PDB file of C-alpha atoms in Angstrom:
ATOM      1  CA  UNK A  22       7.911  12.714   7.775  1.00  0.00           C
ATOM      2  CA  UNK A  23       8.170   9.174   9.184  1.00  0.00           C
ATOM      3  CA  UNK A  24       7.195   7.804   5.796  1.00  0.00           C
ATOM      4  CA  UNK A  25       9.928   9.858   4.105  1.00  0.00           C
ATOM      5  CA  UNK A  26      12.501   8.801   6.721  1.00  0.00           C
ATOM      6  CA  UNK A  27      11.699   5.117   6.220  1.00  0.00           C
ATOM      7  CA  UNK A  28      12.002   5.581   2.462  1.00  0.00           C
ATOM      8  CA  UNK A  29      15.394   7.271   2.753  1.00  0.00           C
ATOM      9  CA  UNK A  30      16.640   4.612   5.186  1.00  0.00           C
ATOM     10  CA  UNK A  31      15.720   1.919   2.682  1.00  0.00           C
ATOM     11  CA  UNK A  32      17.711   3.601  -0.074  1.00  0.00           C
ATOM     12  CA  UNK A  33      21.044   2.523   1.394  1.00  0.00           C
ATOM     13  CA  UNK A  34      20.104  -1.093   0.757  1.00  0.00           C
ATOM     14  CA  UNK A  35      18.157  -0.491  -2.426  1.00  0.00           C
ATOM     15  CA  UNK A  36      21.126   1.276  -3.992  1.00  0.00           C
ATOM     16  CA  UNK A  37      23.140  -1.899  -3.374  1.00  0.00           C
ATOM     17  CA  UNK A  38      20.480  -3.807  -5.247  1.00  0.00           C
ATOM     18  CA  UNK A  39      20.574  -1.310  -8.127  1.00  0.00           C
ATOM     19  CA  UNK A  40      24.345  -1.301  -8.382  1.00  0.00           C
ATOM     20  CA  UNK A  41      24.363  -5.067  -8.937  1.00  0.00           C
ATOM     21  CA  UNK A  42      21.386  -5.389 -11.245  1.00  0.00           C
ATOM     22  CA  UNK A  43      22.066  -2.296 -13.314  1.00  0.00           C
ATOM     23  CA  UNK A  44      24.839  -4.022 -15.206  1.00  0.00           C
ATOM     24  CA  UNK A  45      22.624  -6.717 -16.685  1.00  0.00           C
ATOM     25  CA  UNK A  46      19.920  -5.034 -18.741  1.00  0.00           C
ATOM     26  CA  UNK A  47      19.773  -6.518 -22.238  1.00  0.00           C
ATOM     27  CA  UNK A  48      21.076  -3.264 -23.725  1.00  0.00           C
ATOM     28  CA  UNK A  49      24.226  -1.979 -22.092  1.00  0.00           C
ATOM     29  CA  UNK A  50      23.583   1.655 -22.885  1.00  0.00           C
ATOM     30  CA  UNK A  51      19.973   1.854 -21.734  1.00  0.00           C
ATOM     31  CA  UNK A  52      18.875   3.288 -18.396  1.00  0.00           C
ATOM     32  CA  UNK A  53      17.616   1.148 -15.564  1.00  0.00           C
ATOM     33  CA  UNK A  54      13.847   1.101 -16.120  1.00  0.00           C
ATOM     34  CA  UNK A  55      11.612   1.137 -13.043  1.00  0.00           C
ATOM     35  CA  UNK A  56       7.833   1.004 -13.273  1.00  0.00           C
ATOM     36  CA  UNK A  57       5.676   2.369 -10.471  1.00  0.00           C
ATOM     37  CA  UNK A  58       2.241   3.748  -9.637  1.00  0.00           C
ATOM     38  CA  UNK A  59       3.313   6.157  -6.905  1.00  0.00           C
ATOM     39  CA  UNK A  60       2.805   9.834  -6.158  1.00  0.00           C
ATOM     40  CA  UNK A  61       5.275  12.231  -7.775  1.00  0.00           C
ATOM     41  CA  UNK A  62       6.603  13.310  -4.370  1.00  0.00           C
ATOM     42  CA  UNK A  63       7.620   9.749  -3.455  1.00  0.00           C
ATOM     43  CA  UNK A  64       9.395   9.139  -6.756  1.00  0.00           C
ATOM     44  CA  UNK A  65      11.150  12.500  -6.552  1.00  0.00           C
ATOM     45  CA  UNK A  66      12.662  11.580  -3.172  1.00  0.00           C
ATOM     46  CA  UNK A  67      13.685   8.152  -4.436  1.00  0.00           C
ATOM     47  CA  UNK A  68      15.125   9.434  -7.703  1.00  0.00           C
ATOM     48  CA  UNK A  69      17.144  12.243  -6.103  1.00  0.00           C
ATOM     49  CA  UNK A  70      18.610   9.948  -3.461  1.00  0.00           C
ATOM     50  CA  UNK A  71      19.580   7.291  -5.994  1.00  0.00           C
ATOM     51  CA  UNK A  72      21.254   9.804  -8.286  1.00  0.00           C
ATOM     52  CA  UNK A  73      23.253  11.019  -5.299  1.00  0.00           C
ATOM     53  CA  UNK A  74      24.326   7.490  -4.332  1.00  0.00           C
ATOM     54  CA  UNK A  75      24.832   6.203  -7.903  1.00  0.00           C
ATOM     55  CA  UNK A  76      25.744   9.272 -10.005  1.00  0.00           C
ATOM     56  CA  UNK A  77      26.965   7.209 -12.962  1.00  0.00           C
ATOM     57  CA  UNK A  78      23.795   5.143 -13.281  1.00  0.00           C
ATOM     58  CA  UNK A  79      20.907   6.295 -15.463  1.00  0.00           C
ATOM     59  CA  UNK A  80      17.367   5.688 -14.245  1.00  0.00           C
ATOM     60  CA  UNK A  81      14.046   5.921 -16.002  1.00  0.00           C
ATOM     61  CA  UNK A  82      11.027   5.958 -13.700  1.00  0.00           C
ATOM     62  CA  UNK A  83       7.841   5.248 -15.637  1.00  0.00           C
ATOM     63  CA  UNK A  84       4.426   5.652 -14.047  1.00  0.00           C
ATOM     64  CA  UNK A  85       2.172   2.807 -15.190  1.00  0.00           C
ATOM     65  CA  UNK A  86      -1.569   2.685 -14.782  1.00  0.00           C
ATOM     66  CA  UNK A  87      -2.826  -0.894 -14.438  1.00  0.00           C
ATOM     67  CA  UNK A  88       0.693  -1.932 -13.542  1.00  0.00           C
ATOM     68  CA  UNK A  89      -0.382  -5.438 -12.539  1.00  0.00           C
ATOM     69  CA  UNK A  90      -2.044  -6.151 -15.881  1.00  0.00           C
ATOM     70  CA  UNK A  91       0.933  -4.764 -17.788  1.00  0.00           C
ATOM     71  CA  UNK A  92       3.359  -6.990 -15.908  1.00  0.00           C
ATOM     72  CA  UNK A  93       1.224 -10.057 -16.572  1.00  0.00           C
ATOM     73  CA  UNK A  94       1.398  -9.251 -20.281  1.00  0.00           C
ATOM     74  CA  UNK A  95       5.097  -8.406 -20.686  1.00  0.00           C
ATOM     75  CA  UNK A  96       6.801  -9.673 -17.523  1.00  0.00           C
ATOM     76  CA  UNK A  97       8.648 -12.416 -19.401  1.00  0.00           C
ATOM     77  CA  UNK A  98       9.658 -10.245 -22.362  1.00  0.00           C
ATOM     78  CA  UNK A  99      13.091  -8.697 -21.792  1.00  0.00           C
ATOM     79  CA  UNK A 100      12.500  -5.970 -24.376  1.00  0.00           C
ATOM     80  CA  UNK A 101       9.154  -4.835 -22.999  1.00  0.00           C
ATOM     81  CA  UNK A 102       9.397  -5.504 -19.280  1.00  0.00           C
ATOM     82  CA  UNK A 103      11.045  -3.107 -16.838  1.00  0.00           C
ATOM     83  CA  UNK A 104      14.141  -4.075 -14.903  1.00  0.00           C
ATOM     84  CA  UNK A 105      12.275  -3.487 -11.659  1.00  0.00           C
ATOM     85  CA  UNK A 106       8.975  -2.192 -10.394  1.00  0.00           C
ATOM     86  CA  UNK A 107       7.712  -0.589  -7.188  1.00  0.00           C
ATOM     87  CA  UNK A 108       4.391  -1.877  -5.912  1.00  0.00           C
ATOM     88  CA  UNK A 109       2.499  -3.120  -2.870  1.00  0.00           C
ATOM     89  CA  UNK A 110       3.279  -6.569  -1.502  1.00  0.00           C
ATOM     90  CA  UNK A 111      -0.129  -8.096  -2.214  1.00  0.00           C
ATOM     91  CA  UNK A 112       0.773  -9.193  -5.763  1.00  0.00           C
ATOM     92  CA  UNK A 113       3.954 -11.037  -4.796  1.00  0.00           C
ATOM     93  CA  UNK A 114       2.250 -14.442  -4.858  1.00  0.00           C
ATOM     94  CA  UNK A 115       0.693 -13.829  -8.263  1.00  0.00           C
ATOM     95  CA  UNK A 116       3.924 -12.709  -9.892  1.00  0.00           C
ATOM     96  CA  UNK A 117       5.933 -15.515  -8.329  1.00  0.00           C
ATOM     97  CA  UNK A 118       3.384 -18.050  -9.568  1.00  0.00           C
ATOM     98  CA  UNK A 119       3.688 -16.835 -13.148  1.00  0.00           C
ATOM     99  CA  UNK A 120       7.457 -16.922 -12.773  1.00  0.00           C
ATOM    100  CA  UNK A 121       8.573 -13.357 -13.412  1.00  0.00           C
ATOM    101  CA  UNK A 122      10.346 -12.453 -10.139  1.00  0.00           C
ATOM    102  CA  UNK A 123      13.977 -12.986  -9.202  1.00  0.00           C
ATOM    103  CA  UNK A 124      14.525 -13.851  -5.505  1.00  0.00           C
ATOM    104  CA  UNK A 125      16.403 -11.073  -3.747  1.00  0.00           C
ATOM    105  CA  UNK A 126      18.860 -13.518  -2.145  1.00  0.00           C
ATOM    106  CA  UNK A 127      20.142 -14.264  -5.671  1.00  0.00           C
ATOM    107  CA  UNK A 128      21.095 -10.605  -6.091  1.00  0.00           C
ATOM    108  CA  UNK A 129      22.285  -9.141  -2.783  1.00  0.00           C
ATOM    109  CA  UNK A 130      23.367 -10.324   0.647  1.00  0.00           C
ATOM    110  CA  UNK A 131      20.067 -10.330   2.530  1.00  0.00           C
ATOM    111  CA  UNK A 132      21.863  -9.793   5.847  1.00  0.00           C
ATOM    112  CA  UNK A 133      21.763  -6.145   4.783  1.00  0.00           C
ATOM    113  CA  UNK A 134      18.077  -6.304   5.651  1.00  0.00           C
ATOM    114  CA  UNK A 135      18.478  -7.709   9.172  1.00  0.00           C
ATOM    115  CA  UNK A 136      17.437  -4.420  10.790  1.00  0.00           C
ATOM    116  CA  UNK A 137      14.200  -4.211   8.838  1.00  0.00           C
ATOM    117  CA  UNK A 138      10.915  -4.686  10.684  1.00  0.00           C
ATOM    118  CA  UNK A 139       9.923  -8.362  10.482  1.00  0.00           C
ATOM    119  CA  UNK A 140       6.501  -7.431   9.114  1.00  0.00           C
ATOM    120  CA  UNK A 141       8.005  -5.791   6.033  1.00  0.00           C
ATOM    121  CA  UNK A 142      10.231  -8.771   5.261  1.00  0.00           C
ATOM    122  CA  UNK A 143       7.509 -11.380   5.753  1.00  0.00           C
ATOM    123  CA  UNK A 144       5.085  -9.358   3.624  1.00  0.00           C
ATOM    124  CA  UNK A 145       7.472  -9.415   0.673  1.00  0.00           C
ATOM    125  CA  UNK A 146       8.262 -13.116   1.072  1.00  0.00           C
ATOM    126  CA  UNK A 147       6.448 -16.012  -0.558  1.00  0.00           C
ATOM    127  CA  UNK A 148       7.114 -19.738  -0.288  1.00  0.00           C
ATOM    128  CA  UNK A 149      10.142 -19.068   1.883  1.00  0.00           C
ATOM    129  CA  UNK A 150      11.863 -16.649  -0.498  1.00  0.00           C
ATOM    130  CA  UNK A 151      12.282 -12.891  -0.264  1.00  0.00           C
ATOM    131  CA  UNK A 152      10.960 -11.407  -3.503  1.00  0.00           C
ATOM    132  CA  UNK A 153      11.263  -7.692  -2.848  1.00  0.00           C
ATOM    133  CA  UNK A 154      13.166  -5.070  -0.871  1.00  0.00           C
ATOM    134  CA  UNK A 155      10.881  -3.025   1.412  1.00  0.00           C
ATOM    135  CA  UNK A 156      10.805   0.718   0.795  1.00  0.00           C
ATOM    136  CA  UNK A 157       8.107   1.832   3.225  1.00  0.00           C
ATOM    137  CA  UNK A 158       4.876   0.642   4.769  1.00  0.00           C
ATOM    138  CA  UNK A 159       1.518   2.336   5.150  1.00  0.00           C
ATOM    139  CA  UNK A 160      -1.914   1.786   6.596  1.00  0.00           C
ATOM    140  CA  UNK A 161      -5.296   3.451   6.866  1.00  0.00           C
ATOM    141  CA  UNK A 162      -5.870   6.458   9.112  1.00  0.00           C
ATOM    142  CA  UNK A 163      -8.907   8.340  10.299  1.00  0.00           C
ATOM    143  CA  UNK A 164      -8.985  11.468   8.119  1.00  0.00           C
ATOM    144  CA  UNK A 165     -11.444  14.258   8.820  1.00  0.00           C
ATOM    145  CA  UNK A 166     -12.439  17.753   7.725  1.00  0.00           C
ATOM    146  CA  UNK A 167     -11.574  19.991  10.670  1.00  0.00           C
ATOM    147  CA  UNK A 168     -13.942  22.702   9.439  1.00  0.00           C
ATOM    148  CA  UNK A 169     -16.867  20.318   9.938  1.00  0.00           C
ATOM    149  CA  UNK A 170     -15.702  17.818  12.540  1.00  0.00           C
ATOM    150  CA  UNK A 171     -14.074  19.921  15.235  1.00  0.00           C
ATOM    151  CA  UNK A 172     -12.596  16.967  17.096  1.00  0.00           C
ATOM    152  CA  UNK A 173     -11.992  13.409  15.961  1.00  0.00           C
ATOM    153  CA  UNK A 174     -13.994  10.767  17.848  1.00  0.00           C
ATOM    154  CA  UNK A 175     -11.921   8.508  20.057  1.00  0.00           C
ATOM    155  CA  UNK A 176     -14.437   5.645  20.084  1.00  0.00           C
ATOM    156  CA  UNK A 177     -16.663   4.069  17.468  1.00  0.00           C
ATOM    157  CA  UNK A 178     -19.707   4.911  19.577  1.00  0.00           C
ATOM    158  CA  UNK A 179     -18.744   8.593  19.474  1.00  0.00           C
ATOM    159  CA  UNK A 180     -18.402   8.261  15.708  1.00  0.00           C
ATOM    160  CA  UNK A 181     -21.809   6.600  15.471  1.00  0.00           C
ATOM    161  CA  UNK A 182     -23.463   9.397  17.456  1.00  0.00           C
ATOM    162  CA  UNK A 183     -21.785  11.984  15.237  1.00  0.00           C
ATOM    163  CA  UNK A 184     -23.047  10.220  12.103  1.00  0.00           C
ATOM    164  CA  UNK A 185     -26.587  10.246  13.479  1.00  0.00           C
ATOM    165  CA  UNK A 186     -26.417  13.938  14.373  1.00  0.00           C
ATOM    166  CA  UNK A 187     -25.095  14.991  10.960  1.00  0.00           C
ATOM    167  CA  UNK A 188     -27.733  12.960   9.121  1.00  0.00           C
ATOM    168  CA  UNK A 189     -30.533  14.493  11.172  1.00  0.00           C
ATOM    169  CA  UNK A 190     -29.323  18.093  10.874  1.00  0.00           C
ATOM    170  CA  UNK A 191     -28.282  17.999   7.208  1.00  0.00           C
ATOM    171  CA  UNK A 192     -31.205  15.860   5.990  1.00  0.00           C
ATOM    172  CA  UNK A 193     -28.695  13.478   4.348  1.00  0.00           C
ATOM    173  CA  UNK A 194     -27.122  16.156   2.176  1.00  0.00           C
ATOM    174  CA  UNK A 195     -23.933  15.612   4.156  1.00  0.00           C
ATOM    175  CA  UNK A 196     -22.596  12.519   5.887  1.00  0.00           C
ATOM    176  CA  UNK A 197     -20.594  12.243   9.074  1.00  0.00           C
ATOM    177  CA  UNK A 198     -18.480   9.327   7.888  1.00  0.00           C
ATOM    178  CA  UNK A 199     -18.148   7.177   4.766  1.00  0.00           C
ATOM    179  CA  UNK A 200     -16.037   4.166   3.842  1.00  0.00           C
ATOM    180  CA  UNK A 201     -15.886   1.300   1.360  1.00  0.00           C
ATOM    181  CA  UNK A 202     -17.778  -0.915   3.739  1.00  0.00           C
ATOM    182  CA  UNK A 203     -18.358  -3.713   1.208  1.00  0.00           C
ATOM    183  CA  UNK A 204     -14.641  -4.085   0.423  1.00  0.00           C
ATOM    184  CA  UNK A 205     -12.679  -6.620   2.457  1.00  0.00           C
ATOM    185  CA  UNK A 206      -9.670  -4.313   2.762  1.00  0.00           C
ATOM    186  CA  UNK A 207     -11.766  -1.792   4.687  1.00  0.00           C
ATOM    187  CA  UNK A 208     -14.073  -4.111   6.623  1.00  0.00           C
ATOM    188  CA  UNK A 209     -10.996  -6.052   7.784  1.00  0.00           C
ATOM    189  CA  UNK A 210     -10.162  -3.296  10.248  1.00  0.00           C
ATOM    190  CA  UNK A 211     -13.412  -3.886  12.107  1.00  0.00           C
ATOM    191  CA  UNK A 212     -13.006  -7.669  11.930  1.00  0.00           C
ATOM    192  CA  UNK A 213      -9.399  -7.604  13.154  1.00  0.00           C
ATOM    193  CA  UNK A 214     -10.349  -5.303  16.011  1.00  0.00           C
ATOM    194  CA  UNK A 215     -12.849  -7.881  17.225  1.00  0.00           C
ATOM    195  CA  UNK A 216     -10.301 -10.677  17.001  1.00  0.00           C
ATOM    196  CA  UNK A 217     -11.825 -12.188  13.878  1.00  0.00           C
ATOM    197  CA  UNK A 218     -10.108 -13.018  10.602  1.00  0.00           C
ATOM    198  CA  UNK A 219     -11.067 -13.041   6.951  1.00  0.00           C
ATOM    199  CA  UNK A 220      -8.460 -15.744   6.301  1.00  0.00           C
ATOM    200  CA  UNK A 221      -6.551 -17.772   8.851  1.00  0.00           C
ATOM    201  CA  UNK A 222      -2.778 -18.107   8.533  1.00  0.00           C
ATOM    202  CA  UNK A 223      -3.230 -21.558   6.966  1.00  0.00           C
ATOM    203  CA  UNK A 224      -5.411 -20.086   4.200  1.00  0.00           C
ATOM    204  CA  UNK A 225      -8.748 -21.371   5.484  1.00  0.00           C
ATOM    205  CA  UNK A 226     -11.686 -18.919   5.613  1.00  0.00           C
ATOM    206  CA  UNK A 227     -12.538 -17.211   8.877  1.00  0.00           C
ATOM    207  CA  UNK A 228     -15.828 -15.624   7.855  1.00  0.00           C
ATOM    208  CA  UNK A 229     -17.896 -18.047   9.938  1.00  0.00           C
ATOM    209  CA  UNK A 230     -15.865 -17.445  13.082  1.00  0.00           C
ATOM    210  CA  UNK A 231     -17.836 -16.067  16.006  1.00  0.00           C
ATOM    211  CA  UNK A 232     -15.633 -12.973  16.338  1.00  0.00           C
ATOM    212  CA  UNK A 233     -15.884 -12.189  12.619  1.00  0.00           C
ATOM    213  CA  UNK A 234     -19.678 -12.412  12.701  1.00  0.00           C
ATOM    214  CA  UNK A 235     -19.789 -10.237  15.825  1.00  0.00           C
ATOM    215  CA  UNK A 236     -17.664  -7.591  14.118  1.00  0.00           C
ATOM    216  CA  UNK A 237     -19.772  -7.502  10.959  1.00  0.00           C
ATOM    217  CA  UNK A 238     -23.006  -7.250  12.918  1.00  0.00           C
ATOM    218  CA  UNK A 239     -21.624  -4.281  14.828  1.00  0.00           C
ATOM    219  CA  UNK A 240     -20.229  -2.689  11.683  1.00  0.00           C
ATOM    220  CA  UNK A 241     -23.578  -2.958   9.937  1.00  0.00           C
ATOM    221  CA  UNK A 242     -25.235  -0.272  12.060  1.00  0.00           C
ATOM    222  CA  UNK A 243     -22.761   2.334  10.794  1.00  0.00           C
ATOM    223  CA  UNK A 244     -23.656   1.546   7.199  1.00  0.00           C
ATOM    224  CA  UNK A 245     -27.235   2.676   7.828  1.00  0.00           C
ATOM    225  CA  UNK A 246     -25.952   6.260   8.033  1.00  0.00           C
ATOM    226  CA  UNK A 247     -23.962   6.127   4.808  1.00  0.00           C
ATOM    227  CA  UNK A 248     -25.327   6.582   1.272  1.00  0.00           C
ATOM    228  CA  UNK A 249     -27.203   3.570  -0.044  1.00  0.00           C
ATOM    229  CA  UNK A 250     -25.822   1.569  -2.943  1.00  0.00           C
ATOM    230  CA  UNK A 251     -22.291   0.708  -3.959  1.00  0.00           C
ATOM    231  CA  UNK A 252     -19.634   2.642  -2.081  1.00  0.00           C
ATOM    232  CA  UNK A 253     -16.690   2.147  -4.402  1.00  0.00           C
ATOM    233  CA  UNK A 254     -13.273   3.775  -4.146  1.00  0.00           C
ATOM    234  CA  UNK A 255     -13.903   6.800  -6.414  1.00  0.00           C
ATOM    235  CA  UNK A 256     -17.308   7.511  -4.857  1.00  0.00           C
ATOM    236  CA  UNK A 257     -16.085   7.457  -1.267  1.00  0.00           C
ATOM    237  CA  UNK A 258     -13.004   9.568  -1.940  1.00  0.00           C
ATOM    238  CA  UNK A 259     -14.934  12.097  -4.014  1.00  0.00           C
ATOM    239  CA  UNK A 260     -17.522  12.505  -1.281  1.00  0.00           C
ATOM    240  CA  UNK A 261     -14.758  13.415   1.144  1.00  0.00           C
ATOM    241  CA  UNK A 262     -12.780  15.694  -1.161  1.00  0.00           C
ATOM    242  CA  UNK A 263     -15.984  17.445  -2.293  1.00  0.00           C
ATOM    243  CA  UNK A 264     -16.934  18.003   1.367  1.00  0.00           C
ATOM    244  CA  UNK A 265     -20.032  15.817   1.234  1.00  0.00           C
ATOM    245  CA  UNK A 266     -18.623  13.637   4.009  1.00  0.00           C
ATOM    246  CA  UNK A 267     -16.860  14.850   7.133  1.00  0.00           C
ATOM    247  CA  UNK A 268     -14.567  11.885   7.709  1.00  0.00           C
ATOM    248  CA  UNK A 269     -13.180   8.785   6.053  1.00  0.00           C
ATOM    249  CA  UNK A 270     -10.806   5.865   6.495  1.00  0.00           C
ATOM    250  CA  UNK A 271      -8.016   6.402   3.964  1.00  0.00           C
ATOM    251  CA  UNK A 272      -4.309   6.037   3.422  1.00  0.00           C
ATOM    252  CA  UNK A 273      -1.580   8.571   2.618  1.00  0.00           C
ATOM    253  CA  UNK A 274      -2.383   8.227  -1.080  1.00  0.00           C
ATOM    254  CA  UNK A 275      -5.483  10.390  -0.583  1.00  0.00           C
ATOM    255  CA  UNK A 276      -3.713  13.334   1.037  1.00  0.00           C
ATOM    256  CA  UNK A 277      -2.610  15.050  -2.171  1.00  0.00           C
ATOM    257  CA  UNK A 278      -6.175  14.902  -3.512  1.00  0.00           C
ATOM    258  CA  UNK A 279      -7.552  16.557  -0.384  1.00  0.00           C
ATOM    259  CA  UNK A 280      -5.536  19.775  -0.545  1.00  0.00           C
ATOM    260  CA  UNK A 281      -8.758  21.822  -0.541  1.00  0.00           C
ATOM    261  CA  UNK A 282      -9.690  20.495   2.893  1.00  0.00           C
ATOM    262  CA  UNK A 283      -8.562  21.579   6.351  1.00  0.00           C
ATOM    263  CA  UNK A 284      -7.337  18.061   6.895  1.00  0.00           C
ATOM    264  CA  UNK A 285      -7.097  16.354  10.258  1.00  0.00           C
ATOM    265  CA  UNK A 286      -5.438  13.028  11.081  1.00  0.00           C
ATOM    266  CA  UNK A 287      -6.287  10.761  13.990  1.00  0.00           C
ATOM    267  CA  UNK A 288      -5.833   7.240  15.248  1.00  0.00           C
ATOM    268  CA  UNK A 289      -8.507   4.714  14.513  1.00  0.00           C
ATOM    269  CA  UNK A 290     -11.385   4.890  17.008  1.00  0.00           C
ATOM    270  CA  UNK A 291     -11.698   2.320  19.783  1.00  0.00           C
ATOM    271  CA  UNK A 292     -14.295  -0.452  19.548  1.00  0.00           C
ATOM    272  CA  UNK A 293     -16.589  -1.424  22.455  1.00  0.00           C
ATOM    273  CA  UNK A 294     -14.241  -4.294  23.361  1.00  0.00           C
ATOM    274  CA  UNK A 295     -11.400  -1.839  24.017  1.00  0.00           C
ATOM    275  CA  UNK A 296      -9.444  -2.587  20.831  1.00  0.00           C
ATOM    276  CA  UNK A 297      -8.890  -0.068  18.093  1.00  0.00           C
ATOM    277  CA  UNK A 298     -10.076  -0.679  14.553  1.00  0.00           C
ATOM    278  CA  UNK A 299      -7.062  -2.501  13.103  1.00  0.00           C
ATOM    279  CA  UNK A 300      -6.702  -2.210   9.318  1.00  0.00           C
ATOM    280  CA  UNK A 301      -4.267  -4.123   7.191  1.00  0.00           C
ATOM    281  CA  UNK A 302      -0.757  -2.811   6.615  1.00  0.00           C
ATOM    282  CA  UNK A 303       0.552  -2.460   3.072  1.00  0.00           C
ATOM    283  CA  UNK A 304       4.271  -2.802   2.350  1.00  0.00           C
ATOM    284  CA  UNK A 305       5.622  -1.029  -0.701  1.00  0.00           C
ATOM    285  CA  UNK A 306       8.722  -2.663  -2.112  1.00  0.00           C
ATOM    286  CA  UNK A 307      10.902  -2.920  -5.165  1.00  0.00           C
ATOM    287  CA  UNK A 308      10.924  -6.188  -7.083  1.00  0.00           C
ATOM    288  CA  UNK A 309      13.323  -7.408  -9.771  1.00  0.00           C
ATOM    289  CA  UNK A 310      12.196  -9.114 -12.975  1.00  0.00           C
ATOM    290  CA  UNK A 311      13.867 -12.415 -13.874  1.00  0.00           C
ATOM    291  CA  UNK A 312      14.380 -11.282 -17.445  1.00  0.00           C
ATOM    292  CA  UNK A 313      16.515  -8.425 -16.126  1.00  0.00           C
ATOM    293  CA  UNK A 314      19.144 -10.834 -14.775  1.00  0.00           C
ATOM    294  CA  UNK A 315      19.106 -13.683 -17.291  1.00  0.00           C
ATOM    295  CA  UNK A 316      20.921 -12.201 -20.292  1.00  0.00           C
ATOM    296  CA  UNK A 317      24.469 -13.330 -21.091  1.00  0.00           C
ATOM    297  CA  UNK A 318      25.563  -9.701 -21.131  1.00  0.00           C
ATOM    298  CA  UNK A 319      24.385  -9.288 -17.565  1.00  0.00           C
ATOM    299  CA  UNK A 320      26.103 -12.489 -16.452  1.00  0.00           C
ATOM    300  CA  UNK A 321      29.398 -11.396 -17.984  1.00  0.00           C
ATOM    301  CA  UNK A 322      29.227  -7.920 -16.519  1.00  0.00           C
ATOM    302  CA  UNK A 323      28.397  -9.245 -13.047  1.00  0.00           C
ATOM    303  CA  UNK A 324      31.200 -11.807 -13.363  1.00  0.00           C
ATOM    304  CA  UNK A 325      33.669  -9.076 -14.308  1.00  0.00           C
TER     305      UNK A 325
END
């Protein structure tokens, strides 16, 4: 519910953005085209709220697989690119570098965003410019199958003991916990919890830092009780949804795929140093394409 509330709160400001940019698409009669890669439930909330706030504006939400690659191909083509897209903040730098994003301050009064959490604004900013309007933010949770794991572990040592017990009793046909341990996005939670960093704020690597090394050494013992080989995204998620693993680190995007599981949610377990595993936060925002605001028709309509 918090995620939905944050999304609805953002719509007040996003509708202001839409009402300005909607008048500049290269064809006056076409709908405002918005690409996304989100769950149907999220888009349904967004679409219904926008139609209520802007009843005279037509919208076309298009789900795009490989959205990043598609934008790199057509982001500078007014007839192929969308007016806007909804995506995580981690591609802001890429898209700004290739020159396809319009700074938000060129479109709306950014004082409208003063009440936003600083994290969401900084995440959607690059080189001192705000390049997207935050919609909601998300992070990883400890998800578990309540039919197998009766109570979520509160510490990593409790989790480790549980993993050992499951492996011994199931003879490795079932696993107590799995994760994408070789992916930086997932291992970062362990590193951050130990006070280490993958990258420092100035862009220099932090992999040789003492705290980072300490975290990875500790993390390694958990991997011994996971399946050997590559633990990629589809493999890990399938193991959980097919009930071959009792618990997982995952975000809200996995919930709809786990509807066959008696699903439990818990905070991240606490590390031996007293800190919780601290994963990255992802900020989902809406970004505007430059080609959507550069046509003479748009300039005239905005001027009028």
